[in-house]
mmCIF file of C-alpha atoms in Angstrom:
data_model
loop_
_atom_site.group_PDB
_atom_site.id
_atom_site.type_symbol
_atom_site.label_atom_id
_atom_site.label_comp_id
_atom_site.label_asym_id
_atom_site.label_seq_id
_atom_site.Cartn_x
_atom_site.Cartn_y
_atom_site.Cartn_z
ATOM 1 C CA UNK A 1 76.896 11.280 13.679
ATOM 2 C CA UNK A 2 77.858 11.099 9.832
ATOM 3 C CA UNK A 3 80.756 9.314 9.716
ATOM 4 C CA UNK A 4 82.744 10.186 6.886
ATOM 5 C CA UNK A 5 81.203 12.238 4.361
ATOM 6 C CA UNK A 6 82.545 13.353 0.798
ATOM 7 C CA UNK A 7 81.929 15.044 -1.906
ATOM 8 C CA UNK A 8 80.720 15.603 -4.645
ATOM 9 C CA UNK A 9 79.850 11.944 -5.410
ATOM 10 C CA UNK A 10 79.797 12.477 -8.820
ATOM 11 C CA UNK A 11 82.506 14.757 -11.024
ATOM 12 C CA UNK A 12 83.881 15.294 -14.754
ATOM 13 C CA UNK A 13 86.708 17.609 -15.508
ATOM 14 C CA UNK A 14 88.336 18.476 -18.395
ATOM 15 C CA UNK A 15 92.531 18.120 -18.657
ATOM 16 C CA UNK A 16 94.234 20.927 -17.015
ATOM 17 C CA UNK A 17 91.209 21.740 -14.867
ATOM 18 C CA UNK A 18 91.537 22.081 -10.882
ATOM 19 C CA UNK A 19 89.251 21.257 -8.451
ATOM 20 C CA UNK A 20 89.129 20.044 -4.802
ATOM 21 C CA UNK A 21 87.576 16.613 -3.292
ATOM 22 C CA UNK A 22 86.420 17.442 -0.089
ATOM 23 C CA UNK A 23 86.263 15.080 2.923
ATOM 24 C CA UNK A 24 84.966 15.548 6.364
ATOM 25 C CA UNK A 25 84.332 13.109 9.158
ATOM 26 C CA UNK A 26 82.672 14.339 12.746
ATOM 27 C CA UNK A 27 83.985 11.371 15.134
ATOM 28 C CA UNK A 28 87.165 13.354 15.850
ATOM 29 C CA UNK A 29 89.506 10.742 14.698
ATOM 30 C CA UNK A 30 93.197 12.352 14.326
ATOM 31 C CA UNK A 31 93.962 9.753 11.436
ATOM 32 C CA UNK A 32 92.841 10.776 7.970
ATOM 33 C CA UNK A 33 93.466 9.376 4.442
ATOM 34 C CA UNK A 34 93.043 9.049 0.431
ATOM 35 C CA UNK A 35 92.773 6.434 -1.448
ATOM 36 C CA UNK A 36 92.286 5.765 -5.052
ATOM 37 C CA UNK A 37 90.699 2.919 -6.614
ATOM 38 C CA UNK A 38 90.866 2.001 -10.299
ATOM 39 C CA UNK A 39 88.789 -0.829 -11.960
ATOM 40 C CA UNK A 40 90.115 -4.424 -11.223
ATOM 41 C CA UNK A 41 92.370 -3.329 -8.751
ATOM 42 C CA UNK A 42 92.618 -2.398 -4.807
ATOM 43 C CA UNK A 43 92.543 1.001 -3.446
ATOM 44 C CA UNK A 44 96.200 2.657 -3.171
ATOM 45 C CA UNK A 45 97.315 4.929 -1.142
ATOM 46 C CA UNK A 46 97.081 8.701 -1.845
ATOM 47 C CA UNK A 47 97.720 10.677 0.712
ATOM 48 C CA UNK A 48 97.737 10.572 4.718
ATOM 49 C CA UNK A 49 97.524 12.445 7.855
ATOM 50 C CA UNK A 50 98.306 11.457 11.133
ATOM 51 C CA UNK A 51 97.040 15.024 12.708
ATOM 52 C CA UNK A 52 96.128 18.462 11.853
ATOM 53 C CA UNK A 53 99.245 19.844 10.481
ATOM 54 C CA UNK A 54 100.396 16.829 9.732
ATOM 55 C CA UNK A 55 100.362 15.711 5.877
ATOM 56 C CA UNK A 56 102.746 12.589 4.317
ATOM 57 C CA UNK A 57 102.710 11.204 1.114
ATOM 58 C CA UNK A 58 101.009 7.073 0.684
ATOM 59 C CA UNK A 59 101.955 5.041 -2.257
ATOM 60 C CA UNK A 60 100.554 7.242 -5.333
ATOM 61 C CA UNK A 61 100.692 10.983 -4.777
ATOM 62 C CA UNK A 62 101.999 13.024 -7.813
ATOM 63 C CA UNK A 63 99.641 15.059 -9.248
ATOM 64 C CA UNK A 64 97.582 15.540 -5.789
ATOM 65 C CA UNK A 65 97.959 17.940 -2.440
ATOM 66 C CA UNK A 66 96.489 17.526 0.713
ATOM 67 C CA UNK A 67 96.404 19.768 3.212
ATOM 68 C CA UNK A 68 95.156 19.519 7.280
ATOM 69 C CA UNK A 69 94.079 22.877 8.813
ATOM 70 C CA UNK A 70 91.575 21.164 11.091
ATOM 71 C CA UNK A 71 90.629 18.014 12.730
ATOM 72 C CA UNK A 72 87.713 17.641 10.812
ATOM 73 C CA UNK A 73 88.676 18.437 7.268
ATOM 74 C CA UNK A 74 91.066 16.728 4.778
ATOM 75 C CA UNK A 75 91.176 18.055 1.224
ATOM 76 C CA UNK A 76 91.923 16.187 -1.787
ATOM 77 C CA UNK A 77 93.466 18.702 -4.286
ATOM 78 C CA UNK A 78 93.983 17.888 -8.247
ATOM 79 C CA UNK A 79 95.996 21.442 -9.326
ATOM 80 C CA UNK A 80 96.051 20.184 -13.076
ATOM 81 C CA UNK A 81 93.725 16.996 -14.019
ATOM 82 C CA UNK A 82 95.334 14.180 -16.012
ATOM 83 C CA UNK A 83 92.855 11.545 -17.615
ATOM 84 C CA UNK A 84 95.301 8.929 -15.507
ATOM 85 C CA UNK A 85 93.546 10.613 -12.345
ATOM 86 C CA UNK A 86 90.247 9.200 -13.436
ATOM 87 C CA UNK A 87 89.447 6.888 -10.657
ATOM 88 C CA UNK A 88 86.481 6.941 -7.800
ATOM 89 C CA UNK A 89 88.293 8.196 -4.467
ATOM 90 C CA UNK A 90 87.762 7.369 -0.785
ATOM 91 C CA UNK A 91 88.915 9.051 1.849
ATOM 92 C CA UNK A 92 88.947 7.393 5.190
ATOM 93 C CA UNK A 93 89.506 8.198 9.145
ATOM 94 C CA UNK A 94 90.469 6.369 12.196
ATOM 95 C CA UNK A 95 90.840 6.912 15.850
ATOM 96 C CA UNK A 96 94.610 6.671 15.101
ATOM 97 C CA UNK A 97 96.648 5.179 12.301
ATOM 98 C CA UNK A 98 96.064 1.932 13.801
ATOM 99 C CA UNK A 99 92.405 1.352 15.094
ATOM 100 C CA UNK A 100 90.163 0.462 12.144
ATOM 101 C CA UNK A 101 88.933 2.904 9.006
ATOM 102 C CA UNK A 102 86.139 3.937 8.505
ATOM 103 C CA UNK A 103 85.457 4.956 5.112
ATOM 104 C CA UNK A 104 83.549 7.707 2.634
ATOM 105 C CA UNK A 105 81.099 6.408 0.353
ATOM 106 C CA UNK A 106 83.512 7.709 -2.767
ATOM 107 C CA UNK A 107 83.563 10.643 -5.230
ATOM 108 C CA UNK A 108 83.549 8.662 -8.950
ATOM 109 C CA UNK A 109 85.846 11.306 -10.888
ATOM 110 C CA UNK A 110 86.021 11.016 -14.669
ATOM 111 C CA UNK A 111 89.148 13.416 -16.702
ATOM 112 C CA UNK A 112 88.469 13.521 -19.902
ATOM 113 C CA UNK B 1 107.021 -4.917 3.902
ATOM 114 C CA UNK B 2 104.887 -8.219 4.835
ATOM 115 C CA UNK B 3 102.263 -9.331 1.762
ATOM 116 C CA UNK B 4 99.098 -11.201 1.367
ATOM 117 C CA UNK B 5 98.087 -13.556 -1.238
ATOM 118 C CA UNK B 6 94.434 -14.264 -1.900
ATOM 119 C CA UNK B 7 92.167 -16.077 -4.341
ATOM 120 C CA UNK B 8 90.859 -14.127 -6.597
ATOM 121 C CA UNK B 9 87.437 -15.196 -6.380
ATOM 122 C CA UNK B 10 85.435 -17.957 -4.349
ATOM 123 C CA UNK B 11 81.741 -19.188 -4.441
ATOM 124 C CA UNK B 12 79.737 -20.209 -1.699
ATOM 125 C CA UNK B 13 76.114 -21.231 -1.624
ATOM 126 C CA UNK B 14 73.590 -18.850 0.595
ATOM 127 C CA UNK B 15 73.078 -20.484 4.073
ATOM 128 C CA UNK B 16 76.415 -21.871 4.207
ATOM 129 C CA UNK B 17 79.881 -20.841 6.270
ATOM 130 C CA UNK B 18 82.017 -18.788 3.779
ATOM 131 C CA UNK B 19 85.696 -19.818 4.164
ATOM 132 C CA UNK B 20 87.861 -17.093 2.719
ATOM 133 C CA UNK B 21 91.590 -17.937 2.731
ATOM 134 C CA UNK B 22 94.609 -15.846 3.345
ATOM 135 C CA UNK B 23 98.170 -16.142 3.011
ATOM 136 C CA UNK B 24 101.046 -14.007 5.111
ATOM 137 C CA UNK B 25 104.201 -16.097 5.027
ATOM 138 C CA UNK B 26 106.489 -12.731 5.610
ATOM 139 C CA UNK B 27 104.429 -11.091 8.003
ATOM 140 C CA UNK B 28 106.313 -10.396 11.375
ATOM 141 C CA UNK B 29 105.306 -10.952 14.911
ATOM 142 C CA UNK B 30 104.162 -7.564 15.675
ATOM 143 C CA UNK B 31 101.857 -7.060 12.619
ATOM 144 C CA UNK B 32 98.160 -7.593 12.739
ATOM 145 C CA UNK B 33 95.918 -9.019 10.175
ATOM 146 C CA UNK B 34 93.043 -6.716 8.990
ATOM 147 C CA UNK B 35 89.959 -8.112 6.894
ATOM 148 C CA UNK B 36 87.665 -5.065 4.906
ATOM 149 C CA UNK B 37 85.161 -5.855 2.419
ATOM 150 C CA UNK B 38 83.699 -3.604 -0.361
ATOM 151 C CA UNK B 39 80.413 -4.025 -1.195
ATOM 152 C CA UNK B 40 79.793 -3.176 -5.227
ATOM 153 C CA UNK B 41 81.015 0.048 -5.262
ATOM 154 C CA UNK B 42 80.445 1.277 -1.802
ATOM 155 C CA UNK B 43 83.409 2.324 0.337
ATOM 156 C CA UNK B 44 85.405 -0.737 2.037
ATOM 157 C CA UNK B 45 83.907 -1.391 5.803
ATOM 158 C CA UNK B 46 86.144 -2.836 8.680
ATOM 159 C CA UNK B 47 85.326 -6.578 9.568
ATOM 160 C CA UNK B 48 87.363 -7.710 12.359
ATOM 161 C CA UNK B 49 91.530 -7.818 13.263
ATOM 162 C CA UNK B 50 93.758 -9.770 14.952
ATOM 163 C CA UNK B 51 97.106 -10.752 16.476
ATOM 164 C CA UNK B 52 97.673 -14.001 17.150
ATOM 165 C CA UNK B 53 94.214 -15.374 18.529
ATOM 166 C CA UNK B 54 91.154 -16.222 17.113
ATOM 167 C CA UNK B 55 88.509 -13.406 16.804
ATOM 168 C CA UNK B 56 85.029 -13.473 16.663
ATOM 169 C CA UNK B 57 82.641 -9.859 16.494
ATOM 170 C CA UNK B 58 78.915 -10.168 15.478
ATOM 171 C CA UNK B 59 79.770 -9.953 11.613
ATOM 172 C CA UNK B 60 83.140 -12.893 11.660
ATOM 173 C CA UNK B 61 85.482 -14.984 12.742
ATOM 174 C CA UNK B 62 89.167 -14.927 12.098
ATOM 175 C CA UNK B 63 91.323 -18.018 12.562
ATOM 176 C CA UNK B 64 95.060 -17.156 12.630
ATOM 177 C CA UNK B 65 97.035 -20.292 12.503
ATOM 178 C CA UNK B 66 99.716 -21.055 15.427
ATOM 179 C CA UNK B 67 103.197 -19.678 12.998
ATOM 180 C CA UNK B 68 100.816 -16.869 11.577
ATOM 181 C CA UNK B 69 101.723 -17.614 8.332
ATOM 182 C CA UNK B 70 97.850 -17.922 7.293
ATOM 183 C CA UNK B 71 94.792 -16.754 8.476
ATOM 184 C CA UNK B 72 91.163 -17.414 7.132
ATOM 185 C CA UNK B 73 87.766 -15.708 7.466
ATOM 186 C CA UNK B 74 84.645 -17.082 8.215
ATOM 187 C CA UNK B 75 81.398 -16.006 7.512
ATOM 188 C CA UNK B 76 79.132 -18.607 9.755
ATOM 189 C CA UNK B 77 75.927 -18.047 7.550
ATOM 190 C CA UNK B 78 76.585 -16.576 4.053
ATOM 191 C CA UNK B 79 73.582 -14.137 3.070
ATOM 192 C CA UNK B 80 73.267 -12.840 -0.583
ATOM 193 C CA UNK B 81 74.656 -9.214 1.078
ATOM 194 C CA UNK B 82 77.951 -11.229 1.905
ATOM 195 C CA UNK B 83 78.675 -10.930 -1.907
ATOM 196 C CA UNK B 84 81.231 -8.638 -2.120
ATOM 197 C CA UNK B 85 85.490 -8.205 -2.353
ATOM 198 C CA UNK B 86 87.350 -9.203 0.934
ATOM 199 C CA UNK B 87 90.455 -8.021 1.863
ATOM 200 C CA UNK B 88 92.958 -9.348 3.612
ATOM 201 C CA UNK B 89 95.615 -6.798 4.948
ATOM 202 C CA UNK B 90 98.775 -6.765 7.080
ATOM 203 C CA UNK B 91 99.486 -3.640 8.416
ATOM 204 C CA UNK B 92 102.305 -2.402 7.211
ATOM 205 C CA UNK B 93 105.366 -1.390 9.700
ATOM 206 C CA UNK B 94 108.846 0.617 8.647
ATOM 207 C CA UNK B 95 108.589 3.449 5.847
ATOM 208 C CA UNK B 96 104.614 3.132 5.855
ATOM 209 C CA UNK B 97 104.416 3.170 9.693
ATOM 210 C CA UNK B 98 100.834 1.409 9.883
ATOM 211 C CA UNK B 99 99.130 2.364 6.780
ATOM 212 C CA UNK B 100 96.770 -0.108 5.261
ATOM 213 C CA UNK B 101 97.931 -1.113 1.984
ATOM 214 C CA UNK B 102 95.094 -3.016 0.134
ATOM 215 C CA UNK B 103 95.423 -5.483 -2.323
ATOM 216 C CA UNK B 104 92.964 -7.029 -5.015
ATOM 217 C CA UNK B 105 91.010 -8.658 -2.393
ATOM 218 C CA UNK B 106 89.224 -12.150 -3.192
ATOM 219 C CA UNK B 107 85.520 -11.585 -4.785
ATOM 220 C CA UNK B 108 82.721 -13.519 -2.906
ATOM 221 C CA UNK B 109 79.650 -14.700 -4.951
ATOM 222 C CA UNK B 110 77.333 -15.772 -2.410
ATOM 223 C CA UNK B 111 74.928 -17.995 -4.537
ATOM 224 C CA UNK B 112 70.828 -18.514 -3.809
#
């Protein structure tokens, strides 16, 4: 059992680039998420899914799609990097929106 | 949407019970208060929730006071890998629908 597991853990774009952060967690929770973090401050919400299928939008989520074909699999997409989107990102699961999260150890993302 | 105020950081000497404070003044009677930590830049792990009674798990206590309005954390015996941010969260109800909206969290030295 791996929990949540993302990657890559470490990336650097360049402005205008595209790329995907991939997250995957094997304890078939229905409730998966994105968060950003930026120094000094808490993690905000990205984007959110309550269910394969099912996508919504959390507190920050211009510049960023998500997408839910499976259970397992949430996918962070960036279609055109900004340096603003340089943050580390977690992306979390849970049983259901309200049981506890469990979280990914981060991918550190640098836009420069 | 109900809010949390927190210190912004706190000391406490290795050996000792950690007291971490939390205020919820708006928070309504069918909201429960969440407490995550985030160890250096590892992704935030679940400590314990509750409603309206105390809590206790292997890792915490949580003392919710009788009108709700605060709540504090205790860590009985403070370790030097207690030092880390805590969270305190209220999970959100309406537009959000449960989503955990973290704040900047309170930042724990725990001190040899």
């Amino acid at each position: 059992n791996a929990g949540v597991t993302q990657t890559p853990k470490f990336q650097v774009l360049k402005t205008g680039q595209s790329m995907t952060l991939q997250c995957a967690q094997d304890m078939n929770h229905e409730y998966m998420s994105w968060y950003r973090q930026d120094p000094g401050m808490g993690l905000r919400l990205i984007h959110y899914s309550v269910g394969a299928g099912i996508t919504d939008q959390g507190e920050v989520p211009n510049g960023y799609n998500v997408s839910r074909s499976t259970t397992e699999d949430f996918p962070l997409r960036l279609l055109s990097a900004a340096p603003s989107q340089t943050s580390v990102y977690f992306c979390a699961s849970s049983y259901s929106r309200s049981e506890k999260l469990f979280f990914g150890s981060g991918t550190q993302l640098s836009v420069l | 949407d109900a809010k949390t105020t927190q210190p912004p950081s706190m000391d406490c000497a290795e050996g000792r019970a950690a007291n971490l404070p939390c205020n919820h003044s708006t928070i309504s009677g069918n909201e429960y208060v969440y407490w995550y930590r985030q160890i250096h830049s590892q992704g935030p792990q679940y400590i314990i929730h509750g409603l309206k009674n105390n809590e206790t798990n292997e890792m915490a206590s949580l003392i919710i006071t009788e009108d709700r309005k605060s709540s504090t954390l205790i860590l009985p015996h403070a370790t030097l890998r207690d030092t880390a941010v805590y969270y305190c969260i209220v999970r959100v109800r309406g537009g959000s629908q449960g989503n955990l909206i973290f704040g900047k969290g309170t930042k724990l030295s725990v001190k040899p």
